[in-house]
Every structure is written in structure tokens, then in C-alpha cells.
């Protein structure tokens, strides 16, 4: 490393560690401390000024930026890596807004990268990478560029010891606990698109539902794989006709509700008197349906707080203390799941 850059890095660490507080030693003292000449020290100080670690050099007075003093997160760069479609998810957009404000409060920056090429271009300046629902290939590529020790996964099971996710297993279990245990339904259909895809949220929710069913012999679950939201009505007609042998639907995505409601209207199955409907995601339209759709809401605030806290641990290089954390969703009850005894 170039001598002045090495000295700048050492002074930077001293400022972040609280060794230097309001001021740095004067230039002659720095020459002695870092065993270098005045010209090298001045170049190092200019670099620190460009990075905002120091505010100015006035005679023998070198002022330290108070925001950088005793702050190990100052000017650290955190990158969110995900394919572009993830950023259209309102859950993630709200979470990223909260994270941006939180990181800014400690002098840390948050940016978004959606291609491996862009990540490679800035990799030398990255201190932590947040990956949203990565697949195995994406994870391996990012690890090869940035190193495993810098990565924190959000809503993924691929990285043991370093992931924060909404607890989809718990969601499936809670759905059956409510529909069976509270509402007394004995035959329930689960509608999902990726119920057989490894690591998918749908599969995790289905697994949680069947875990509950394994503890209750009087509960029968039917899983219906849905090709698309537009095909739900026809697929239900093909599967059940107009006389379904179930009294409740658990939808692994709220947008299946439009097809389910159309199906129930066509077959004269009033909701919730004949069919109860429970969704997942708590989208904005849930309250506009007739009747309004009960749904699970992921706890974005808690997840964002945990991501922020654990990312700071990564920046402090306290990797062994991170672990895997799961946050259960909250059940938002509306009129589509009325409590009644099935006949």
C-alpha cells in the first residue's frame, strides 16, 4: 500500500476507535508517531479530509469530524443485492426505506445493486452485502466477489448462521391453528404456486400446515397447485366442481383471492358462511374485497430492526454472534374467516 494511504487508514481507525477525538496531533507530532515526513503526512490528511474524517487544517489545529469520532460505522458502505423485481415488492421497498434512514443515522450509506457486474465494480468499497431472497447461484456468485463474511441474507434459508427471515413455517402452522383450532374447519385446501419448489416460501408454509395437521387426526388438508392468479377459478372448478369437500381455503398469496371469490360466487358458496378464506401478504386490496380478506402480515418493522442490528455486527466483524433469526407474521382478521361451527 502507498505510504500516505496506509497512514490515512491508520488515522482513520484511530478516529473511529476514539483515540483521536476533537483534534489530531499537529503535523510534526504525526510525523513522529507515524515515522514519516511532512509531505506524506499532509497527503494522508488531505485524503482524510476528502473522506470527511477531518474538517480542516488551521495552522497546527487539525479538527476531527464529530460524526466520525468513536464511530466504527462512519462511511461504511452497505449494499443491497437483488434482482430488480424484488424491489417492486412493497414489503421490501418499505423495509429499505427504514434501513436507509437507520444507516444514515450512524454515518453509514446504503445503496442498491441488481447485477453481478455492478457489484464487481464497487466490490472493493463494500463492507456488507444484504441479499434479498437469493437463489443458490446468486449466493455463490456474490460470495466469490465479496466473501462470505460480508453477507447477510433476508428471507432465505441458504446461509446457515447468517439469515433473517419472516417465519413461513410458523405462518402455515398458525393458519391451520386458526382455521382448525378456532374456526373448527376439518377439511382445508391450501392454494399455492410453488408448493413443491425447494426453499420456496410456499413450500415452507405448506410444511408448517402439515406439521400442525400431523398433530390433529381430524384435520384433512388438500394442496392445490395454482398455475397463475388468472387460472384460480378454473382450477378450482376442475378440482372440486361446485361442491367442494372443503370448508376453508388458505391462500399462500393474497392475489389468488380474486379467483377464489369468483369461484365462490359462481358456485353459490357465500363467504364466510359456506367457505372461509385466509390469505398471506396483507396487500392493500384485502380490505376492499367483499367481504374483506383476512390475511397474514409480515412484521417488516421487526425484520428491518434486526437487519440493521445484525449488519452493524457485521461491520464490527462480530460474525460469530449473528445467527439465524425468524420473525412470525401477524394474523390480520377480517370478515372472510367468520368463526362458526361447520355442519
PDB file of N, CA and C in Angstrom, residues 141-223:
ATOM      1  N   UNK A 141     -22.167 -16.641  -6.423  1.00  0.00           N
ATOM      2  CA  UNK A 141     -21.517 -15.579  -7.193  1.00  0.00           C
ATOM      3  C   UNK A 141     -21.121 -14.405  -6.304  1.00  0.00           C
ATOM      4  N   UNK A 142     -22.027 -13.981  -5.433  1.00  0.00           N
ATOM      5  CA  UNK A 142     -21.734 -12.848  -4.557  1.00  0.00           C
ATOM      6  C   UNK A 142     -20.645 -13.213  -3.550  1.00  0.00           C
ATOM      7  N   UNK A 143     -20.663 -14.454  -3.051  1.00  0.00           N
ATOM      8  CA  UNK A 143     -19.601 -14.905  -2.148  1.00  0.00           C
ATOM      9  C   UNK A 143     -18.244 -14.861  -2.833  1.00  0.00           C
ATOM     10  N   UNK A 144     -18.202 -15.210  -4.116  1.00  0.00           N
ATOM     11  CA  UNK A 144     -16.930 -15.208  -4.842  1.00  0.00           C
ATOM     12  C   UNK A 144     -16.392 -13.796  -5.043  1.00  0.00           C
ATOM     13  N   UNK A 145     -17.292 -12.809  -5.083  1.00  0.00           N
ATOM     14  CA  UNK A 145     -16.883 -11.426  -5.303  1.00  0.00           C
ATOM     15  C   UNK A 145     -16.547 -10.721  -3.988  1.00  0.00           C
ATOM     16  N   UNK A 146     -17.391 -10.896  -2.979  1.00  0.00           N
ATOM     17  CA  UNK A 146     -17.264 -10.104  -1.751  1.00  0.00           C
ATOM     18  C   UNK A 146     -16.777 -10.895  -0.538  1.00  0.00           C
ATOM     19  N   UNK A 147     -16.882 -12.220  -0.588  1.00  0.00           N
ATOM     20  CA  UNK A 147     -16.525 -13.021   0.582  1.00  0.00           C
ATOM     21  C   UNK A 147     -17.740 -13.328   1.431  1.00  0.00           C
ATOM     22  N   UNK A 148     -17.777 -14.529   1.947  1.00  0.00           N
ATOM     23  CA  UNK A 148     -18.912 -14.992   2.730  1.00  0.00           C
ATOM     24  C   UNK A 148     -19.120 -14.173   3.994  1.00  0.00           C
ATOM     25  N   UNK A 149     -18.034 -13.664   4.558  1.00  0.00           N
ATOM     26  CA  UNK A 149     -18.109 -12.985   5.854  1.00  0.00           C
ATOM     27  C   UNK A 149     -18.839 -11.640   5.792  1.00  0.00           C
ATOM     28  N   UNK A 150     -19.076 -11.109   4.593  1.00  0.00           N
ATOM     29  CA  UNK A 150     -19.735  -9.809   4.463  1.00  0.00           C
ATOM     30  C   UNK A 150     -21.227  -9.917   4.187  1.00  0.00           C
ATOM     31  N   UNK A 151     -21.743 -11.127   4.059  1.00  0.00           N
ATOM     32  CA  UNK A 151     -23.103 -11.320   3.553  1.00  0.00           C
ATOM     33  C   UNK A 151     -24.109 -11.601   4.676  1.00  0.00           C
ATOM     34  N   UNK A 152     -25.255 -10.943   4.566  1.00  0.00           N
ATOM     35  CA  UNK A 152     -26.405 -11.213   5.431  1.00  0.00           C
ATOM     36  C   UNK A 152     -27.601 -11.467   4.526  1.00  0.00           C
ATOM     37  N   UNK A 153     -28.294 -12.578   4.732  1.00  0.00           N
ATOM     38  CA  UNK A 153     -29.424 -12.938   3.888  1.00  0.00           C
ATOM     39  C   UNK A 153     -30.747 -12.518   4.535  1.00  0.00           C
ATOM     40  N   UNK A 154     -31.668 -12.083   3.686  1.00  0.00           N
ATOM     41  CA  UNK A 154     -33.004 -11.701   4.129  1.00  0.00           C
ATOM     42  C   UNK A 154     -34.010 -12.608   3.434  1.00  0.00           C
ATOM     43  N   UNK A 155     -34.827 -13.278   4.217  1.00  0.00           N
ATOM     44  CA  UNK A 155     -35.837 -14.220   3.717  1.00  0.00           C
ATOM     45  C   UNK A 155     -35.207 -15.326   2.875  1.00  0.00           C
ATOM     46  N   UNK A 156     -34.263 -16.026   3.463  1.00  0.00           N
ATOM     47  CA  UNK A 156     -33.607 -17.146   2.779  1.00  0.00           C
ATOM     48  C   UNK A 156     -33.103 -18.147   3.805  1.00  0.00           C
ATOM     49  N   UNK A 157     -33.056 -19.421   3.401  1.00  0.00           N
ATOM     50  CA  UNK A 157     -32.530 -20.486   4.258  1.00  0.00           C
ATOM     51  C   UNK A 157     -31.164 -20.981   3.781  1.00  0.00           C
ATOM     52  N   UNK A 158     -30.544 -20.293   2.839  1.00  0.00           N
ATOM     53  CA  UNK A 158     -29.346 -20.823   2.178  1.00  0.00           C
ATOM     54  C   UNK A 158     -28.059 -20.623   2.963  1.00  0.00           C
ATOM     55  N   UNK A 159     -28.060 -19.756   3.939  1.00  0.00           N
ATOM     56  CA  UNK A 159     -26.814 -19.373   4.622  1.00  0.00           C
ATOM     57  C   UNK A 159     -26.959 -19.650   6.111  1.00  0.00           C
ATOM     58  N   UNK A 160     -26.508 -20.793   6.562  1.00  0.00           N
ATOM     59  CA  UNK A 160     -26.642 -21.128   7.979  1.00  0.00           C
ATOM     60  C   UNK A 160     -25.829 -20.164   8.832  1.00  0.00           C
ATOM     61  N   UNK A 161     -26.481 -19.661   9.874  1.00  0.00           N
ATOM     62  CA  UNK A 161     -25.773 -18.803  10.813  1.00  0.00           C
ATOM     63  C   UNK A 161     -25.790 -17.336  10.482  1.00  0.00           C
ATOM     64  N   UNK A 162     -26.421 -16.957   9.343  1.00  0.00           N
ATOM     65  CA  UNK A 162     -26.419 -15.539   8.996  1.00  0.00           C
ATOM     66  C   UNK A 162     -27.621 -15.193   8.118  1.00  0.00           C
ATOM     67  N   UNK A 163     -28.815 -15.335   8.673  1.00  0.00           N
ATOM     68  CA  UNK A 163     -30.010 -15.013   7.909  1.00  0.00           C
ATOM     69  C   UNK A 163     -31.112 -14.495   8.828  1.00  0.00           C
ATOM     70  N   UNK A 164     -31.930 -13.594   8.278  1.00  0.00           N
ATOM     71  CA  UNK A 164     -33.076 -13.044   8.986  1.00  0.00           C
ATOM     72  C   UNK A 164     -34.270 -13.201   8.059  1.00  0.00           C
ATOM     73  N   UNK A 165     -35.331 -13.792   8.539  1.00  0.00           N
ATOM     74  CA  UNK A 165     -36.440 -14.084   7.645  1.00  0.00           C
ATOM     75  C   UNK A 165     -37.776 -14.044   8.381  1.00  0.00           C
ATOM     76  N   UNK A 166     -38.807 -13.827   7.580  1.00  0.00           N
ATOM     77  CA  UNK A 166     -40.164 -13.997   8.075  1.00  0.00           C
ATOM     78  C   UNK A 166     -40.401 -15.486   8.237  1.00  0.00           C
ATOM     79  N   UNK A 167     -41.011 -15.895   9.338  1.00  0.00           N
ATOM     80  CA  UNK A 167     -41.139 -17.314   9.658  1.00  0.00           C
ATOM     81  C   UNK A 167     -42.320 -17.917   8.902  1.00  0.00           C
ATOM     82  N   UNK A 168     -42.035 -18.442   7.709  1.00  0.00           N
ATOM     83  CA  UNK A 168     -43.080 -19.011   6.873  1.00  0.00           C
ATOM     84  C   UNK A 168     -43.588 -20.349   7.408  1.00  0.00           C
ATOM     85  N   UNK A 169     -42.719 -21.106   8.067  1.00  0.00           N
ATOM     86  CA  UNK A 169     -43.178 -22.343   8.708  1.00  0.00           C
ATOM     87  C   UNK A 169     -44.249 -22.017   9.756  1.00  0.00           C
ATOM     88  N   UNK A 170     -43.954 -21.003  10.566  1.00  0.00           N
ATOM     89  CA  UNK A 170     -44.903 -20.591  11.597  1.00  0.00           C
ATOM     90  C   UNK A 170     -46.207 -20.113  10.977  1.00  0.00           C
ATOM     91  N   UNK A 171     -46.131 -19.443   9.814  1.00  0.00           N
ATOM     92  CA  UNK A 171     -47.339 -18.945   9.160  1.00  0.00           C
ATOM     93  C   UNK A 171     -48.274 -20.091   8.800  1.00  0.00           C
ATOM     94  N   UNK A 172     -47.722 -21.165   8.222  1.00  0.00           N
ATOM     95  CA  UNK A 172     -48.554 -22.311   7.872  1.00  0.00           C
ATOM     96  C   UNK A 172     -49.167 -22.963   9.088  1.00  0.00           C
ATOM     97  N   UNK A 173     -48.361 -23.089  10.132  1.00  0.00           N
ATOM     98  CA  UNK A 173     -48.845 -23.691  11.379  1.00  0.00           C
ATOM     99  C   UNK A 173     -49.956 -22.821  11.978  1.00  0.00           C
ATOM    100  N   UNK A 174     -49.720 -21.502  12.018  1.00  0.00           N
ATOM    101  CA  UNK A 174     -50.693 -20.576  12.590  1.00  0.00           C
ATOM    102  C   UNK A 174     -51.997 -20.553  11.794  1.00  0.00           C
ATOM    103  N   UNK A 175     -51.888 -20.691  10.461  1.00  0.00           N
ATOM    104  CA  UNK A 175     -53.092 -20.697   9.628  1.00  0.00           C
ATOM    105  C   UNK A 175     -53.987 -21.875   9.978  1.00  0.00           C
ATOM    106  N   UNK A 176     -53.375 -23.053  10.135  1.00  0.00           N
ATOM    107  CA  UNK A 176     -54.175 -24.232  10.492  1.00  0.00           C
ATOM    108  C   UNK A 176     -54.672 -24.137  11.934  1.00  0.00           C
ATOM    109  N   UNK A 177     -53.846 -23.563  12.786  1.00  0.00           N
ATOM    110  CA  UNK A 177     -54.239 -23.401  14.185  1.00  0.00           C
ATOM    111  C   UNK A 177     -55.485 -22.523  14.287  1.00  0.00           C
ATOM    112  N   UNK A 178     -55.557 -21.515  13.426  1.00  0.00           N
ATOM    113  CA  UNK A 178     -56.715 -20.631  13.443  1.00  0.00           C
ATOM    114  C   UNK A 178     -57.918 -21.273  12.754  1.00  0.00           C
ATOM    115  N   UNK A 179     -57.712 -21.751  11.518  1.00  0.00           N
ATOM    116  CA  UNK A 179     -58.840 -22.291  10.750  1.00  0.00           C
ATOM    117  C   UNK A 179     -59.389 -23.572  11.381  1.00  0.00           C
ATOM    118  N   UNK A 180     -58.509 -24.423  11.900  1.00  0.00           N
ATOM    119  CA  UNK A 180     -58.953 -25.679  12.513  1.00  0.00           C
ATOM    120  C   UNK A 180     -59.264 -25.488  13.988  1.00  0.00           C
ATOM    121  N   UNK A 181     -58.306 -24.927  14.713  1.00  0.00           N
ATOM    122  CA  UNK A 181     -58.459 -24.832  16.163  1.00  0.00           C
ATOM    123  C   UNK A 181     -59.503 -23.832  16.603  1.00  0.00           C
ATOM    124  N   UNK A 182     -59.561 -22.662  15.945  1.00  0.00           N
ATOM    125  CA  UNK A 182     -60.512 -21.616  16.335  1.00  0.00           C
ATOM    126  C   UNK A 182     -61.837 -21.714  15.575  1.00  0.00           C
ATOM    127  N   UNK A 183     -61.720 -21.878  14.253  1.00  0.00           N
ATOM    128  CA  UNK A 183     -62.932 -21.855  13.433  1.00  0.00           C
ATOM    129  C   UNK A 183     -63.559 -23.228  13.229  1.00  0.00           C
ATOM    130  N   UNK A 184     -62.866 -24.284  13.684  1.00  0.00           N
ATOM    131  CA  UNK A 184     -63.401 -25.655  13.678  1.00  0.00           C
ATOM    132  C   UNK A 184     -63.555 -26.268  12.282  1.00  0.00           C
ATOM    133  N   UNK A 185     -62.803 -25.797  11.309  1.00  0.00           N
ATOM    134  CA  UNK A 185     -62.812 -26.423   9.993  1.00  0.00           C
ATOM    135  C   UNK A 185     -62.045 -27.742  10.062  1.00  0.00           C
ATOM    136  N   UNK A 186     -62.571 -28.743   9.389  1.00  0.00           N
ATOM    137  CA  UNK A 186     -61.944 -30.064   9.405  1.00  0.00           C
ATOM    138  C   UNK A 186     -61.346 -30.445   8.054  1.00  0.00           C
ATOM    139  N   UNK A 187     -61.777 -29.759   7.003  1.00  0.00           N
ATOM    140  CA  UNK A 187     -61.230 -30.011   5.672  1.00  0.00           C
ATOM    141  C   UNK A 187     -60.834 -28.675   5.054  1.00  0.00           C
ATOM    142  N   UNK A 188     -59.543 -28.521   4.805  1.00  0.00           N
ATOM    143  CA  UNK A 188     -58.995 -27.235   4.368  1.00  0.00           C
ATOM    144  C   UNK A 188     -58.159 -27.444   3.107  1.00  0.00           C
ATOM    145  N   UNK A 189     -58.317 -26.548   2.147  1.00  0.00           N
ATOM    146  CA  UNK A 189     -57.497 -26.581   0.933  1.00  0.00           C
ATOM    147  C   UNK A 189     -56.462 -25.456   0.986  1.00  0.00           C
ATOM    148  N   UNK A 190     -55.233 -25.761   0.596  1.00  0.00           N
ATOM    149  CA  UNK A 190     -54.156 -24.779   0.514  1.00  0.00           C
ATOM    150  C   UNK A 190     -53.855 -24.516  -0.960  1.00  0.00           C
ATOM    151  N   UNK A 191     -53.888 -23.259  -1.373  1.00  0.00           N
ATOM    152  CA  UNK A 191     -53.623 -22.884  -2.758  1.00  0.00           C
ATOM    153  C   UNK A 191     -52.263 -22.203  -2.853  1.00  0.00           C
ATOM    154  N   UNK A 192     -51.367 -22.772  -3.669  1.00  0.00           N
ATOM    155  CA  UNK A 192     -50.048 -22.189  -3.834  1.00  0.00           C
ATOM    156  C   UNK A 192     -49.498 -22.452  -5.213  1.00  0.00           C
ATOM    157  N   UNK A 193     -48.500 -21.671  -5.580  1.00  0.00           N
ATOM    158  CA  UNK A 193     -47.908 -21.794  -6.914  1.00  0.00           C
ATOM    159  C   UNK A 193     -46.608 -22.595  -6.904  1.00  0.00           C
ATOM    160  N   UNK A 194     -45.875 -22.534  -5.801  1.00  0.00           N
ATOM    161  CA  UNK A 194     -44.550 -23.168  -5.740  1.00  0.00           C
ATOM    162  C   UNK A 194     -44.458 -24.127  -4.564  1.00  0.00           C
ATOM    163  N   UNK A 195     -45.533 -24.895  -4.349  1.00  0.00           N
ATOM    164  CA  UNK A 195     -45.610 -25.766  -3.175  1.00  0.00           C
ATOM    165  C   UNK A 195     -44.571 -26.881  -3.189  1.00  0.00           C
ATOM    166  N   UNK A 196     -44.036 -27.209  -4.375  1.00  0.00           N
ATOM    167  CA  UNK A 196     -43.076 -28.292  -4.473  1.00  0.00           C
ATOM    168  C   UNK A 196     -41.672 -27.812  -4.838  1.00  0.00           C
ATOM    169  N   UNK A 197     -41.426 -26.503  -4.721  1.00  0.00           N
ATOM    170  CA  UNK A 197     -40.125 -25.933  -5.078  1.00  0.00           C
ATOM    171  C   UNK A 197     -39.270 -25.786  -3.830  1.00  0.00           C
ATOM    172  N   UNK A 198     -38.092 -26.397  -3.843  1.00  0.00           N
ATOM    173  CA  UNK A 198     -37.212 -26.375  -2.683  1.00  0.00           C
ATOM    174  C   UNK A 198     -36.857 -24.943  -2.300  1.00  0.00           C
ATOM    175  N   UNK A 199     -36.869 -24.652  -1.010  1.00  0.00           N
ATOM    176  CA  UNK A 199     -36.546 -23.348  -0.417  1.00  0.00           C
ATOM    177  C   UNK A 199     -37.627 -22.292  -0.652  1.00  0.00           C
ATOM    178  N   UNK A 200     -38.704 -22.605  -1.380  1.00  0.00           N
ATOM    179  CA  UNK A 200     -39.715 -21.586  -1.654  1.00  0.00           C
ATOM    180  C   UNK A 200     -40.525 -21.290  -0.398  1.00  0.00           C
ATOM    181  N   UNK A 201     -41.076 -20.068  -0.342  1.00  0.00           N
ATOM    182  CA  UNK A 201     -41.920 -19.690   0.790  1.00  0.00           C
ATOM    183  C   UNK A 201     -43.177 -20.545   0.812  1.00  0.00           C
ATOM    184  N   UNK A 202     -43.716 -20.842  -0.379  1.00  0.00           N
ATOM    185  CA  UNK A 202     -44.921 -21.665  -0.442  1.00  0.00           C
ATOM    186  C   UNK A 202     -44.676 -23.016   0.231  1.00  0.00           C
ATOM    187  N   UNK A 203     -43.571 -23.653  -0.095  1.00  0.00           N
ATOM    188  CA  UNK A 203     -43.269 -24.961   0.480  1.00  0.00           C
ATOM    189  C   UNK A 203     -43.104 -24.865   1.992  1.00  0.00           C
ATOM    190  N   UNK A 204     -42.480 -23.792   2.460  1.00  0.00           N
ATOM    191  CA  UNK A 204     -42.298 -23.619   3.902  1.00  0.00           C
ATOM    192  C   UNK A 204     -43.642 -23.471   4.605  1.00  0.00           C
ATOM    193  N   UNK A 205     -44.557 -22.718   4.013  1.00  0.00           N
ATOM    194  CA  UNK A 205     -45.874 -22.533   4.624  1.00  0.00           C
ATOM    195  C   UNK A 205     -46.676 -23.829   4.607  1.00  0.00           C
ATOM    196  N   UNK A 206     -46.577 -24.565   3.504  1.00  0.00           N
ATOM    197  CA  UNK A 206     -47.256 -25.856   3.417  1.00  0.00           C
ATOM    198  C   UNK A 206     -46.691 -26.822   4.448  1.00  0.00           C
ATOM    199  N   UNK A 207     -45.381 -26.818   4.606  1.00  0.00           N
ATOM    200  CA  UNK A 207     -44.742 -27.703   5.584  1.00  0.00           C
ATOM    201  C   UNK A 207     -45.231 -27.398   6.993  1.00  0.00           C
ATOM    202  N   UNK A 208     -45.350 -26.102   7.314  1.00  0.00           N
ATOM    203  CA  UNK A 208     -45.871 -25.722   8.632  1.00  0.00           C
ATOM    204  C   UNK A 208     -47.301 -26.169   8.831  1.00  0.00           C
ATOM    205  N   UNK A 209     -48.103 -26.076   7.759  1.00  0.00           N
ATOM    206  CA  UNK A 209     -49.503 -26.505   7.846  1.00  0.00           C
ATOM    207  C   UNK A 209     -49.601 -28.001   8.099  1.00  0.00           C
ATOM    208  N   UNK A 210     -48.796 -28.789   7.383  1.00  0.00           N
ATOM    209  CA  UNK A 210     -48.836 -30.238   7.555  1.00  0.00           C
ATOM    210  C   UNK A 210     -48.246 -30.664   8.903  1.00  0.00           C
ATOM    211  N   UNK A 211     -47.326 -29.852   9.419  1.00  0.00           N
ATOM    212  CA  UNK A 211     -46.818 -30.143  10.761  1.00  0.00           C
ATOM    213  C   UNK A 211     -47.944 -30.049  11.784  1.00  0.00           C
ATOM    214  N   UNK A 212     -48.792 -29.020  11.634  1.00  0.00           N
ATOM    215  CA  UNK A 212     -49.955 -28.899  12.521  1.00  0.00           C
ATOM    216  C   UNK A 212     -50.914 -30.068  12.302  1.00  0.00           C
ATOM    217  N   UNK A 213     -51.175 -30.405  11.037  1.00  0.00           N
ATOM    218  CA  UNK A 213     -52.112 -31.485  10.733  1.00  0.00           C
ATOM    219  C   UNK A 213     -51.636 -32.813  11.297  1.00  0.00           C
ATOM    220  N   UNK A 214     -50.308 -32.994  11.352  1.00  0.00           N
ATOM    221  CA  UNK A 214     -49.766 -34.228  11.909  1.00  0.00           C
ATOM    222  C   UNK A 214     -50.069 -34.396  13.382  1.00  0.00           C
ATOM    223  N   UNK A 215     -50.431 -33.296  14.033  1.00  0.00           N
ATOM    224  CA  UNK A 215     -50.764 -33.350  15.452  1.00  0.00           C
ATOM    225  C   UNK A 215     -52.270 -33.416  15.691  1.00  0.00           C
ATOM    226  N   UNK A 216     -53.070 -33.401  14.595  1.00  0.00           N
ATOM    227  CA  UNK A 216     -54.532 -33.391  14.720  1.00  0.00           C
ATOM    228  C   UNK A 216     -55.125 -34.346  13.687  1.00  0.00           C
ATOM    229  N   UNK A 217     -55.523 -35.515  14.133  1.00  0.00           N
ATOM    230  CA  UNK A 217     -56.001 -36.554  13.228  1.00  0.00           C
ATOM    231  C   UNK A 217     -57.309 -36.196  12.532  1.00  0.00           C
ATOM    232  N   UNK A 218     -58.066 -35.266  13.094  1.00  0.00           N
ATOM    233  CA  UNK A 218     -59.361 -34.925  12.496  1.00  0.00           C
ATOM    234  C   UNK A 218     -59.249 -33.867  11.401  1.00  0.00           C
ATOM    235  N   UNK A 219     -58.030 -33.418  11.091  1.00  0.00           N
ATOM    236  CA  UNK A 219     -57.840 -32.389  10.072  1.00  0.00           C
ATOM    237  C   UNK A 219     -57.347 -33.018   8.767  1.00  0.00           C
ATOM    238  N   UNK A 220     -58.033 -32.704   7.671  1.00  0.00           N
ATOM    239  CA  UNK A 220     -57.615 -33.149   6.339  1.00  0.00           C
ATOM    240  C   UNK A 220     -57.229 -31.930   5.507  1.00  0.00           C
ATOM    241  N   UNK A 221     -56.041 -31.983   4.898  1.00  0.00           N
ATOM    242  CA  UNK A 221     -55.551 -30.882   4.071  1.00  0.00           C
ATOM    243  C   UNK A 221     -55.420 -31.349   2.631  1.00  0.00           C
ATOM    244  N   UNK A 222     -55.905 -30.520   1.709  1.00  0.00           N
ATOM    245  CA  UNK A 222     -55.714 -30.752   0.273  1.00  0.00           C
ATOM    246  C   UNK A 222     -54.882 -29.604  -0.282  1.00  0.00           C
ATOM    247  N   UNK A 223     -53.807 -29.919  -0.981  1.00  0.00           N
ATOM    248  CA  UNK A 223     -52.964 -28.885  -1.571  1.00  0.00           C
ATOM    249  C   UNK A 223     -53.270 -28.773  -3.059  1.00  0.00           C
TER     250      UNK A 223
END
